[in-house]
XYZ file of C-alpha atoms in Angstrom:
752
model
C 37.583 -86.154 -37.315
C 37.392 -81.938 -36.672
C 40.256 -81.186 -40.228
C 41.082 -78.068 -37.988
C 43.337 -80.669 -35.806
C 44.801 -82.159 -39.357
C 48.618 -81.594 -40.470
C 48.556 -82.964 -43.859
C 50.908 -82.610 -46.818
C 52.081 -85.494 -49.158
C 52.150 -88.993 -47.769
C 51.832 -87.646 -44.262
C 49.155 -86.704 -42.019
C 49.393 -85.523 -38.002
C 46.346 -84.980 -36.385
C 45.872 -83.187 -32.871
C 43.662 -84.954 -31.019
C 44.505 -83.365 -27.413
C 47.818 -81.345 -26.430
C 48.761 -84.836 -24.917
C 47.581 -86.849 -27.534
C 48.946 -86.965 -31.010
C 47.762 -89.402 -34.636
C 50.654 -90.016 -37.249
C 50.092 -91.352 -40.468
C 52.419 -92.437 -43.410
C 51.020 -93.590 -46.620
C 53.623 -94.558 -49.536
C 49.965 -93.279 -52.068
C 48.943 -90.565 -49.683
C 45.938 -91.985 -48.800
C 45.026 -92.413 -45.197
C 41.972 -93.932 -42.754
C 39.031 -92.379 -41.612
C 37.320 -95.398 -40.521
C 36.948 -96.867 -37.259
C 39.310 -99.813 -36.443
C 38.681 -102.570 -34.596
C 41.003 -100.537 -32.022
C 39.779 -97.099 -32.389
C 36.394 -96.137 -32.295
C 36.705 -91.873 -32.048
C 38.690 -89.599 -33.264
C 36.666 -86.324 -32.266
C 38.217 -84.354 -29.124
C 37.785 -81.376 -28.233
C 40.181 -79.078 -30.204
C 43.533 -78.203 -28.660
C 45.811 -75.323 -29.382
C 48.574 -76.263 -31.039
C 51.506 -73.843 -33.428
C 52.687 -75.423 -36.746
C 56.346 -73.886 -38.445
C 56.999 -75.264 -41.313
C 60.910 -75.533 -42.328
C 62.377 -74.074 -39.668
C 65.690 -74.931 -38.580
C 66.063 -78.096 -41.360
C 62.806 -79.436 -40.133
C 60.077 -80.156 -42.386
C 57.605 -79.584 -40.254
C 57.089 -78.589 -36.101
C 54.021 -79.455 -33.654
C 54.033 -77.904 -30.678
C 51.297 -78.234 -28.308
C 51.518 -77.301 -24.324
C 53.043 -80.806 -23.546
C 54.610 -82.470 -26.942
C 56.805 -80.839 -29.572
C 56.988 -82.840 -33.030
C 59.772 -82.802 -34.864
C 58.832 -84.325 -38.732
C 62.110 -84.226 -41.592
C 60.114 -85.724 -44.612
C 60.150 -88.593 -45.781
C 59.025 -92.742 -44.490
C 58.725 -92.225 -40.675
C 61.922 -93.676 -38.604
C 64.001 -92.419 -35.773
C 66.014 -90.501 -38.572
C 62.853 -88.331 -39.712
C 60.201 -88.169 -36.814
C 61.112 -87.774 -33.020
C 58.892 -86.221 -30.666
C 59.772 -84.837 -27.389
C 57.490 -84.364 -23.937
C 57.186 -81.427 -21.803
C 58.570 -83.697 -18.746
C 61.824 -84.744 -16.762
C 61.196 -87.938 -16.263
C 63.939 -89.338 -18.662
C 67.993 -89.501 -17.609
C 68.277 -86.934 -20.506
C 65.528 -86.107 -22.079
C 62.148 -86.699 -22.373
C 62.376 -87.792 -26.649
C 60.607 -90.705 -28.355
C 62.926 -91.775 -31.851
C 59.202 -92.869 -34.021
C 59.269 -96.495 -33.571
C 62.188 -96.919 -31.147
C 60.540 -99.358 -28.037
C 59.699 -97.326 -24.233
C 62.284 -98.686 -22.062
C 60.315 -98.068 -19.272
C 57.255 -99.008 -20.033
C 54.918 -99.860 -16.952
C 53.746 -103.340 -18.810
C 49.710 -104.016 -19.924
C 48.774 -107.688 -20.279
C 49.102 -110.655 -22.002
C 46.524 -112.449 -24.248
C 46.973 -116.281 -21.998
C 48.202 -117.720 -18.978
C 47.455 -121.114 -19.865
C 49.952 -123.474 -18.669
C 51.778 -121.017 -16.919
C 53.773 -121.930 -13.473
C 54.763 -118.334 -12.367
C 55.465 -114.788 -14.322
C 55.148 -114.570 -17.835
C 56.054 -111.896 -20.459
C 53.889 -109.066 -20.815
C 52.790 -106.568 -23.631
C 53.934 -103.090 -23.570
C 51.085 -100.980 -22.036
C 50.473 -97.404 -22.253
C 51.631 -96.038 -18.692
C 55.086 -95.635 -18.703
C 57.658 -93.641 -16.039
C 59.092 -91.725 -19.310
C 55.774 -90.079 -19.425
C 55.262 -90.828 -22.756
C 54.158 -93.943 -24.730
C 52.877 -94.996 -27.990
C 49.584 -97.183 -29.511
C 50.652 -98.849 -33.070
C 47.137 -99.165 -34.794
C 48.821 -100.109 -38.442
C 47.776 -103.488 -38.475
C 44.450 -103.223 -36.919
C 41.544 -104.119 -39.197
C 38.834 -101.477 -40.572
C 35.493 -102.297 -38.433
C 32.782 -100.111 -40.146
C 28.915 -100.357 -40.345
C 29.339 -103.702 -37.860
C 31.864 -105.477 -40.574
C 35.265 -106.008 -40.021
C 37.484 -105.197 -43.106
C 41.055 -105.207 -44.707
C 42.560 -101.710 -45.309
C 42.762 -101.603 -48.415
C 45.539 -98.563 -48.241
C 48.316 -99.873 -45.678
C 49.906 -97.169 -44.160
C 51.810 -96.061 -40.783
C 49.225 -95.732 -37.971
C 50.496 -94.422 -34.964
C 49.205 -92.646 -31.728
C 51.803 -91.002 -29.259
C 50.701 -90.310 -25.598
C 52.165 -87.517 -23.637
C 50.565 -87.957 -20.247
C 53.486 -87.600 -18.618
C 52.611 -89.505 -14.855
C 48.755 -88.725 -14.970
C 47.821 -92.675 -15.356
C 44.293 -91.924 -15.053
C 43.947 -89.436 -18.161
C 45.911 -91.248 -19.755
C 43.016 -93.956 -19.481
C 40.351 -91.561 -19.259
C 41.061 -90.373 -23.137
C 42.684 -94.379 -24.288
C 38.813 -95.322 -23.628
C 37.562 -92.158 -25.384
C 39.311 -93.122 -28.341
C 38.729 -96.772 -28.230
C 35.475 -97.239 -26.742
C 33.926 -97.498 -23.287
C 34.270 -100.424 -20.788
C 30.551 -101.906 -20.544
C 28.426 -101.944 -17.703
C 28.568 -105.972 -16.355
C 25.868 -107.454 -14.839
C 25.302 -106.822 -11.199
C 25.618 -111.207 -10.557
C 28.950 -111.433 -12.534
C 30.395 -109.374 -9.234
C 29.387 -112.452 -6.919
C 31.279 -115.674 -6.929
C 31.244 -118.022 -9.579
C 30.963 -121.841 -9.613
C 33.316 -123.475 -12.218
C 34.819 -126.595 -12.519
C 35.695 -128.829 -15.536
C 33.883 -132.336 -14.322
C 31.133 -134.296 -15.728
C 28.783 -133.817 -13.320
C 25.217 -135.842 -13.503
C 21.850 -133.385 -13.246
C 21.616 -134.870 -9.699
C 25.406 -134.268 -8.925
C 25.150 -130.538 -9.606
C 21.862 -129.866 -8.620
C 22.805 -131.454 -4.670
C 26.361 -129.688 -5.128
C 24.425 -126.439 -5.457
C 22.208 -127.424 -2.322
C 25.210 -127.801 -0.511
C 26.435 -124.607 -0.926
C 22.558 -122.894 0.127
C 23.142 -125.551 3.098
C 26.791 -124.217 3.873
C 25.225 -120.401 3.178
C 28.070 -120.380 0.783
C 26.598 -117.494 -1.444
C 26.722 -118.695 -5.635
C 25.904 -116.234 -8.080
C 26.785 -118.071 -11.507
C 27.037 -121.628 -12.573
C 29.528 -122.574 -15.145
C 29.085 -125.548 -16.950
C 31.729 -126.823 -18.700
C 32.948 -128.964 -21.342
C 30.416 -132.366 -20.535
C 27.475 -130.418 -21.107
C 27.674 -131.135 -24.221
C 28.128 -134.939 -26.261
C 32.409 -135.371 -25.593
C 33.068 -139.017 -25.351
C 30.124 -140.705 -27.407
C 31.066 -138.562 -30.921
C 31.939 -140.827 -33.163
C 35.631 -141.257 -34.373
C 34.827 -140.304 -38.381
C 33.903 -136.920 -36.807
C 37.347 -136.060 -34.596
C 37.497 -134.460 -31.139
C 34.900 -133.589 -28.869
C 36.194 -130.663 -27.707
C 33.641 -128.728 -29.438
C 29.774 -129.147 -29.189
C 26.156 -128.093 -28.851
C 24.316 -131.083 -27.901
C 23.425 -131.809 -24.793
C 24.284 -134.372 -22.961
C 21.591 -136.738 -22.071
C 23.493 -139.346 -20.009
C 24.599 -136.956 -17.567
C 21.813 -134.589 -17.789
C 18.524 -136.428 -18.750
C 16.023 -133.052 -18.199
C 19.053 -129.548 -18.222
C 16.090 -127.739 -18.978
C 14.870 -127.993 -15.282
C 18.102 -128.332 -13.593
C 18.562 -124.766 -15.537
C 14.823 -123.927 -14.134
C 15.731 -124.984 -10.784
C 19.297 -122.911 -10.910
C 17.341 -119.686 -12.235
C 14.675 -120.454 -8.859
C 17.962 -120.486 -6.408
C 19.140 -116.879 -8.067
C 22.011 -117.932 -10.584
C 23.147 -116.962 -13.789
C 24.116 -120.173 -15.855
C 26.767 -120.141 -18.650
C 28.230 -123.087 -20.706
C 31.646 -123.648 -22.098
C 31.907 -123.126 -26.051
C 35.081 -124.503 -27.849
C 33.978 -123.013 -31.363
C 37.045 -124.392 -33.373
C 35.804 -127.013 -35.024
C 32.591 -125.519 -36.520
C 29.152 -127.639 -36.407
C 29.426 -131.252 -37.661
C 26.518 -134.109 -38.317
C 26.309 -135.452 -35.147
C 25.227 -132.196 -33.734
C 20.902 -131.489 -33.253
C 21.551 -128.220 -34.950
C 23.344 -129.624 -38.052
C 20.292 -130.134 -40.503
C 19.330 -126.397 -39.781
C 22.645 -125.440 -40.235
C 23.362 -126.983 -43.520
C 20.622 -126.206 -44.865
C 21.280 -122.505 -44.485
C 24.878 -122.773 -45.766
C 23.703 -125.187 -48.475
C 26.139 -127.996 -47.142
C 25.627 -131.684 -48.252
C 24.482 -133.030 -45.160
C 24.082 -136.628 -47.441
C 27.540 -136.596 -46.858
C 28.113 -134.918 -43.777
C 29.618 -132.159 -44.822
C 30.867 -129.985 -41.482
C 29.941 -126.340 -41.219
C 33.337 -125.100 -40.754
C 34.509 -122.385 -38.360
C 34.243 -119.445 -40.436
C 33.398 -116.630 -38.461
C 34.284 -114.078 -41.517
C 31.602 -115.186 -43.328
C 28.024 -113.540 -42.250
C 25.572 -116.269 -43.521
C 28.047 -118.660 -41.005
C 27.325 -116.365 -37.908
C 24.247 -116.423 -38.742
C 23.592 -120.083 -38.680
C 26.087 -120.074 -35.208
C 23.953 -117.300 -33.844
C 20.385 -118.366 -34.980
C 20.435 -121.771 -35.424
C 23.399 -123.284 -32.511
C 23.181 -120.736 -29.604
C 19.648 -119.828 -29.918
C 18.168 -123.014 -29.002
C 20.116 -123.576 -26.351
C 19.926 -120.366 -25.171
C 15.996 -120.776 -25.025
C 16.758 -123.551 -22.471
C 17.819 -121.095 -19.741
C 21.345 -120.134 -20.657
C 22.046 -116.501 -19.804
C 25.551 -115.618 -21.584
C 28.552 -117.982 -23.241
C 31.730 -118.946 -22.341
C 33.810 -118.838 -25.107
C 37.164 -120.874 -25.216
C 39.112 -119.893 -28.524
C 42.326 -121.622 -28.030
C 43.901 -122.082 -31.436
C 45.710 -119.346 -32.320
C 45.043 -115.831 -34.253
C 44.713 -114.982 -38.191
C 46.402 -116.954 -40.238
C 47.081 -114.400 -43.269
C 47.016 -110.401 -43.852
C 43.694 -110.467 -44.789
C 42.188 -112.637 -42.385
C 40.613 -111.246 -38.595
C 41.708 -112.933 -35.614
C 38.988 -115.080 -34.799
C 38.523 -114.228 -31.008
C 37.960 -110.559 -32.124
C 35.575 -112.055 -34.479
C 34.404 -113.871 -32.170
C 34.358 -111.105 -28.609
C 32.450 -108.725 -31.454
C 29.913 -110.444 -32.463
C 29.026 -112.550 -29.093
C 29.321 -110.069 -26.627
C 27.181 -107.654 -29.358
C 24.296 -110.984 -29.528
C 24.074 -111.138 -25.834
C 24.102 -107.164 -25.469
C 20.998 -107.323 -27.560
C 19.350 -109.888 -25.761
C 19.937 -108.291 -22.448
C 20.052 -104.656 -22.994
C 22.111 -103.120 -20.431
C 23.584 -106.759 -18.796
C 25.854 -108.120 -21.901
C 27.911 -110.848 -20.741
C 30.727 -113.017 -21.950
C 33.436 -114.828 -21.053
C 36.119 -114.947 -23.314
C 40.149 -113.903 -24.060
C 41.956 -111.051 -24.408
C 42.809 -110.694 -28.332
C 45.088 -106.759 -27.871
C 44.526 -103.397 -27.251
C 40.659 -102.648 -27.550
C 39.798 -106.047 -25.957
C 37.847 -103.845 -22.852
C 34.842 -103.497 -24.682
C 33.505 -107.039 -24.481
C 34.304 -108.397 -21.125
C 34.561 -110.326 -18.844
C 38.310 -112.052 -19.876
C 39.189 -115.658 -19.256
C 42.958 -115.630 -18.066
C 43.887 -119.234 -18.688
C 44.482 -122.502 -17.518
C 47.005 -121.570 -14.989
C 49.506 -124.161 -12.957
C 48.136 -124.375 -9.281
C 51.124 -123.545 -7.634
C 52.797 -120.549 -5.139
C 54.723 -118.936 -8.191
C 51.262 -118.918 -10.369
C 49.198 -117.095 -7.733
C 52.393 -114.761 -7.050
C 52.022 -113.155 -10.530
C 48.344 -112.867 -10.152
C 48.103 -110.250 -8.554
C 50.644 -107.910 -10.249
C 49.507 -109.556 -14.043
C 46.049 -107.923 -12.708
C 46.705 -104.599 -12.002
C 48.986 -104.144 -14.494
C 46.185 -105.114 -16.915
C 44.650 -102.031 -16.270
C 47.844 -99.638 -17.974
C 46.098 -101.312 -21.620
C 42.333 -100.647 -19.947
C 41.792 -104.134 -19.718
C 40.358 -104.195 -16.390
C 38.108 -107.436 -16.176
C 39.813 -110.161 -15.391
C 38.413 -113.611 -14.564
C 41.013 -116.344 -13.412
C 40.829 -119.806 -12.563
C 40.974 -118.816 -8.562
C 43.290 -121.809 -6.947
C 44.893 -122.920 -10.246
C 44.076 -125.088 -12.825
C 45.917 -127.825 -13.378
C 48.681 -129.713 -11.728
C 49.808 -129.219 -7.713
C 49.317 -131.179 -4.761
C 46.908 -130.432 -2.089
C 47.434 -127.484 -0.257
C 44.607 -125.780 1.974
C 46.782 -123.136 2.573
C 47.657 -121.898 -0.662
C 43.748 -122.529 -2.035
C 42.987 -119.972 0.796
C 45.257 -117.743 -0.058
C 43.958 -117.853 -3.871
C 40.521 -117.441 -2.951
C 40.930 -114.535 -0.650
C 42.731 -112.873 -3.377
C 39.830 -114.068 -5.821
C 37.322 -111.857 -3.300
C 39.562 -108.438 -3.553
C 39.999 -109.261 -7.661
C 37.617 -108.116 -10.473
C 35.857 -111.830 -10.867
C 35.700 -114.484 -8.200
C 35.460 -117.651 -10.260
C 36.238 -121.131 -8.310
C 38.007 -123.455 -11.091
C 39.932 -126.658 -11.542
C 41.034 -128.760 -14.339
C 38.978 -132.898 -14.228
C 40.663 -134.355 -11.246
C 38.723 -135.685 -8.590
C 40.445 -134.391 -5.950
C 41.207 -130.796 -6.952
C 37.326 -129.290 -6.418
C 37.447 -126.272 -4.195
C 34.588 -126.697 -2.729
C 35.335 -125.489 1.346
C 34.230 -128.666 2.695
C 37.092 -130.082 0.667
C 39.874 -128.534 3.264
C 40.960 -128.412 6.630
C 38.591 -126.990 9.445
C 40.471 -123.567 9.969
C 40.967 -123.693 6.073
C 36.963 -123.829 5.006
C 35.965 -121.708 7.846
C 38.134 -119.261 6.322
C 37.436 -119.847 3.003
C 33.401 -119.698 3.863
C 34.063 -116.540 5.349
C 35.847 -114.682 2.387
C 33.062 -115.914 -0.262
C 30.135 -114.794 2.023
C 32.758 -111.525 2.096
C 32.564 -111.414 -1.621
C 28.918 -111.199 -1.946
C 28.240 -108.930 0.801
C 30.817 -106.352 -0.979
C 28.853 -106.386 -4.223
C 27.198 -102.990 -3.438
C 30.912 -101.125 -3.240
C 32.133 -103.454 -6.370
C 28.868 -102.183 -8.663
C 29.839 -98.476 -7.812
C 33.287 -99.699 -8.799
C 31.595 -100.646 -12.023
C 29.567 -97.896 -12.764
C 32.839 -95.885 -12.766
C 34.734 -97.802 -14.942
C 31.952 -97.649 -17.191
C 31.332 -94.046 -16.899
C 34.253 -92.658 -15.826
C 37.360 -94.785 -17.081
C 38.735 -95.417 -13.829
C 39.199 -98.922 -12.630
C 38.432 -101.455 -9.913
C 41.764 -102.652 -9.298
C 44.883 -100.085 -10.573
C 48.257 -100.182 -9.733
C 49.452 -98.126 -6.244
C 51.406 -95.515 -8.484
C 48.164 -94.353 -10.266
C 47.171 -92.244 -7.293
C 50.908 -91.811 -6.146
C 52.770 -91.736 -9.469
C 55.932 -89.553 -8.365
C 56.615 -91.622 -4.962
C 59.192 -94.007 -5.905
C 57.795 -96.154 -3.330
C 54.555 -97.058 -5.553
C 56.893 -98.799 -8.159
C 58.238 -101.111 -5.790
C 54.836 -102.911 -4.496
C 54.028 -104.589 -7.819
C 51.298 -106.962 -6.224
C 49.698 -103.910 -4.050
C 46.883 -102.226 -5.863
C 43.723 -99.876 -4.995
C 40.409 -101.686 -4.663
C 37.808 -99.301 -5.330
C 38.343 -95.921 -4.445
C 38.233 -96.563 -0.462
C 40.457 -99.673 0.023
C 43.749 -100.666 -0.733
C 45.012 -104.461 -0.559
C 48.335 -106.095 -0.330
C 47.661 -109.950 -1.295
C 49.638 -112.634 0.551
C 51.356 -115.028 -1.938
C 53.482 -117.173 -0.128
C 53.497 -119.962 2.765
C 53.272 -118.951 6.271
C 56.232 -118.966 8.674
C 56.252 -122.296 10.664
C 56.771 -120.717 13.944
C 54.118 -117.537 13.542
C 51.816 -119.562 11.448
C 51.254 -116.419 9.516
C 51.256 -115.192 5.874
C 53.714 -112.179 5.394
C 54.408 -109.374 2.644
C 55.399 -105.941 2.868
C 53.015 -102.886 1.581
C 53.750 -99.253 1.105
C 50.893 -97.291 2.843
C 50.344 -93.937 0.967
C 50.239 -90.333 3.238
C 48.034 -90.062 5.606
C 45.706 -92.939 8.130
C 44.745 -95.978 7.049
C 42.505 -98.751 8.683
C 42.548 -102.472 8.664
C 39.565 -103.772 7.395
C 39.914 -106.917 9.433
C 41.047 -106.112 13.087
C 40.302 -102.380 12.713
C 43.723 -101.082 13.411
C 44.955 -98.186 12.645
C 48.261 -97.298 10.403
C 49.719 -94.483 9.678
C 51.025 -93.868 6.729
C 53.845 -92.781 4.136
C 56.161 -95.792 5.397
C 56.676 -99.653 4.365
C 55.063 -102.038 6.867
C 55.667 -105.466 7.137
C 52.467 -107.314 7.240
C 51.784 -110.210 9.152
C 47.989 -112.002 8.881
C 46.876 -115.502 9.567
C 44.515 -117.696 7.584
C 40.868 -116.200 8.639
C 42.745 -112.352 7.575
C 43.625 -110.652 4.674
C 45.968 -107.349 4.161
C 42.985 -104.678 3.421
C 43.118 -101.106 4.064
C 40.713 -98.438 4.445
C 41.430 -95.040 3.654
C 41.300 -92.044 6.764
C 37.882 -90.976 5.714
C 36.624 -94.204 3.794
C 32.788 -95.727 3.518
C 32.529 -98.907 2.181
C 28.599 -100.160 1.315
C 28.342 -103.759 2.264
C 25.270 -106.078 1.951
C 24.033 -106.852 4.951
C 22.528 -110.213 4.002
C 25.022 -112.041 1.487
C 22.781 -114.814 0.552
C 19.871 -112.409 -1.095
C 19.869 -112.592 -4.625
C 22.290 -110.237 -6.329
C 20.347 -109.054 -8.937
C 17.693 -107.272 -6.246
C 19.155 -104.462 -5.018
C 19.068 -104.870 -0.873
C 16.733 -103.620 1.459
C 19.530 -103.626 3.836
C 22.959 -102.182 4.144
C 25.644 -101.945 6.027
C 27.937 -98.948 5.728
C 31.668 -98.644 7.555
C 32.704 -95.369 7.772
C 36.297 -94.782 9.409
C 37.335 -91.301 10.930
C 40.130 -88.947 10.064
C 39.711 -86.568 6.485
C 36.751 -85.748 5.053
C 35.222 -87.983 1.887
C 32.493 -88.013 -0.511
C 31.402 -91.706 -1.277
C 28.485 -91.795 -4.242
C 26.932 -95.672 -3.875
C 25.793 -96.371 -7.434
C 23.520 -98.977 -7.760
C 21.836 -100.468 -11.221
C 19.580 -102.468 -13.135
C 19.217 -102.586 -16.551
C 20.255 -98.876 -17.568
C 18.485 -97.885 -14.942
C 20.989 -95.617 -12.205
C 19.954 -94.918 -8.339
C 22.885 -92.622 -6.583
C 23.006 -92.190 -2.926
C 25.319 -89.819 -1.539
C 27.819 -89.979 1.641
C 29.449 -86.524 2.912
C 31.221 -87.255 5.771
C 33.554 -84.377 7.491
C 35.879 -86.720 8.515
C 34.995 -86.045 12.344
C 31.508 -87.225 13.078
C 28.595 -85.696 10.703
C 27.562 -88.046 7.910
C 25.243 -86.298 5.221
C 23.007 -88.932 2.715
C 21.061 -87.971 -0.008
C 19.324 -90.430 -2.172
C 18.307 -89.767 -5.983
C 16.261 -92.163 -7.562
C 14.594 -90.987 -10.615
C 13.557 -94.525 -12.069
C 12.844 -95.812 -8.597
C 14.360 -99.273 -8.446
C 15.413 -98.971 -5.327
C 13.306 -100.485 -2.317
C 10.534 -98.588 -1.108
C 12.009 -98.562 2.407
C 15.712 -99.195 2.719
C 17.229 -100.006 6.282
C 20.924 -98.536 6.828
C 23.315 -99.275 9.384
C 25.881 -96.956 9.755
C 28.718 -98.451 11.160
C 31.558 -96.327 13.159
C 34.987 -98.238 12.275
C 38.283 -97.127 13.100
C 40.675 -97.947 15.589
C 38.302 -100.700 17.245
C 37.487 -104.061 16.539
C 35.343 -104.339 13.979
C 32.666 -106.493 15.845
C 32.619 -103.498 18.491
C 31.637 -100.190 15.701
C 28.697 -98.232 16.800
C 25.895 -98.468 15.112
C 23.464 -96.052 13.819
C 20.304 -97.260 11.780
C 18.467 -95.085 9.106
C 15.314 -95.403 7.245
C 15.422 -94.067 3.709
C 12.078 -94.150 1.928
C 11.029 -92.984 -1.386
C 9.294 -90.036 0.151
C 12.359 -89.675 2.709
C 15.269 -89.721 0.974
C 17.409 -87.383 2.687
C 19.410 -87.967 6.348
C 21.919 -85.930 8.535
C 24.073 -88.896 11.022
C 26.061 -87.855 14.539
C 28.536 -90.291 14.345
C 30.525 -91.806 17.316
C 34.143 -93.173 16.857
C 35.590 -94.896 20.287
C 38.881 -95.478 20.305
C 39.615 -98.948 21.949
C 43.603 -98.276 23.466
C 43.759 -102.071 24.458
C 43.062 -103.731 20.527
C 47.074 -103.799 19.810
C 47.861 -105.638 22.609
C 44.643 -107.670 22.981
C 46.241 -108.781 18.920
C 49.760 -109.151 20.135
C 48.371 -111.657 22.583
C 47.027 -113.202 20.592
C 49.392 -113.371 18.512
C 51.586 -114.623 20.888
C 49.098 -117.155 22.198
C 49.367 -119.213 18.648
C 53.303 -118.723 17.873
C 55.432 -122.059 18.159
C 57.873 -120.622 20.411
C 58.568 -121.512 24.444
C 55.989 -120.195 26.358
C 58.642 -118.485 28.786
C 59.371 -116.574 25.832
C 56.077 -115.761 25.075
C 55.357 -114.356 28.997
C 58.616 -112.855 28.871
C 57.590 -110.740 25.690
C 53.775 -110.239 27.166
C 55.537 -108.384 30.431
C 57.493 -106.059 28.130
C 54.959 -105.234 25.991
C 52.330 -104.376 28.760
C 55.366 -102.247 30.286
C 55.859 -98.963 30.704
C 58.084 -98.792 27.660
C 57.646 -96.133 25.271
C 56.962 -97.962 21.854
C 60.523 -97.176 20.239
C 62.079 -99.290 23.793
C 59.580 -101.919 22.382
C 61.024 -102.291 19.217
C 64.425 -102.457 20.427
C 63.776 -104.943 22.333
C 61.628 -106.842 19.740
C 64.649 -106.585 17.500
C 67.090 -108.705 19.523
C 64.486 -111.523 19.495
C 66.547 -114.687 17.753
C 63.774 -115.364 15.551
C 63.565 -112.002 13.290
C 59.620 -113.323 11.729
C 58.329 -113.136 15.555
C 59.707 -109.657 15.781
C 59.041 -108.371 12.781
C 55.391 -109.239 13.311
C 54.823 -107.721 16.781
C 56.848 -104.993 15.773
C 53.706 -104.188 12.954
C 51.391 -104.039 15.638
C 53.888 -101.923 18.233
C 54.048 -99.033 15.413
C 50.702 -99.070 14.195
């Protein structure tokens, strides 16, 4: 920490970290904390310019930067003694914060869990606010120094005041600089996960994955929930079987063989760990644990869970986890549900688990560390991935999840994994499951899950044929998207740019951007507006309202071009989803969706959309090595490709299919093949973009074909659409239709 940035006297200390970020400390005993905490990992920022005034106009201290004016009148920090003006005009009267007061227009952050949620739940505050300023209270945070959590010996008020206006991405970047980066997650985590709370036998589990292969449904992560270990055969004197570390030989007589087979199929394996009950005498690892901890094994003295105790942690990792990992487990699903710390000197067990289990896995898999665990508060982004909990399978739950996911970026938590399809309760609804699965494909982690109910499995073949075909199509698409997703993964880690961003991040001064709470950017090229309500019973299409920012946008599935800076009523059948690509957008896809995700593909389909200049760099990583393929597009016809691969991790020969997409059906994109080798890694391609004038009318015909209205009305509408009338005249006619859902569905295309 730079002492030149500090303004200090008896009982107070202000540290100007940037001209928009300042630390505020007050200590009754004039003792301040310089060590890192569980939230704050770094306070070494560039030296900002600021002025200090003492005893001026009845204020003891004033600190002035380009964006902040702090007033302090002495005494313990309170609304009466400390306030700060931000150099913005977003407030009704002024942009002033009185110490400790709640930020009125906070845009929210996230929550610890969605367990048992059936729709919306309250969210904690985040760092982004319409007011232009916010704060982070680190006063109760434990010290995390030399890899040890410690109580603060000298309690103090310890706040961080952010005044970044509507520069939300700038806020997040400096928050990450303050609290630590989000690690790279392994490529395999970006594919489809199969997770189900079900007592599979070994043969059943193998048969399930053989069926996935046969159906060409790509799965990259196999999650074994609960029944991998002893549950029902635990002697009553030991209590519940919720916690367990001993393989269930009745169900899995040769678990090593099964795990080896899954690895041969290109899957990665995780098992569920509910650690709260510690290690009890029925466990296979108990004798080693008892010996290490000095327990009375003859009296079956349990090893009580105590992650603050380094000896218990050593037993947990070396005696309990390590033998199971040697059987082939790649990472752990840590499911802590038992609440937070019970006293001021006890660290939240979830924090301890997240920190030490992630660290242990990252040491075993350098550059590919991973856990699946729960959110513990600010700073938890350093331990991806987050398990959001057991939601009710309902439309209300689905309606909340896109907003919940995007808003979590406001506190830097970017890798949520939901129970896609819902965990419990609910009823058979193939449309709900399909829409949830489509959202899952366009969410950070796509982990299908359900409760221990024989009728809740999310296998596509459990649903009606139309839903099944669409589910399969979208699961394949998720696998194809991995090159694009891994690029966003790298940018999250390196530059602090989340995969999922609320629309207002890039459009902070557009009022409309704050009204579409379920809509979000998905990487640098895509915009997603999820459908979260049932289809209309006349059009059979789901509806949502999107706001498209200024510029042209292309529908990822149909190719239709939309003009931005407007609201659009979006209608989609089950086979499509509202995903839009910006003009000039470049989207790389793996041409072989069944390929092992860990292997960098030999063939890539690269979709290019016209209308604006754009640069897109494809980042691909293996371990700590990163290759870059840079695409520069002039917006019209010329695409330059340049590869940087110093560690030679890319295939020796790579084929790029450059697809010139746009206002054409995607199957009709013009294609040019480009071969890149280690010796020739630079190319310039001339693209030919077609414009299908009949695309919109053909889609209108298709929608009319499936609408539940009379043939005569369909024929009448079709004649008007194909007449010489202007789009405005056609829209005027459609507005006269009795069924407004039908009218809005068709107006969307006529207006495009």
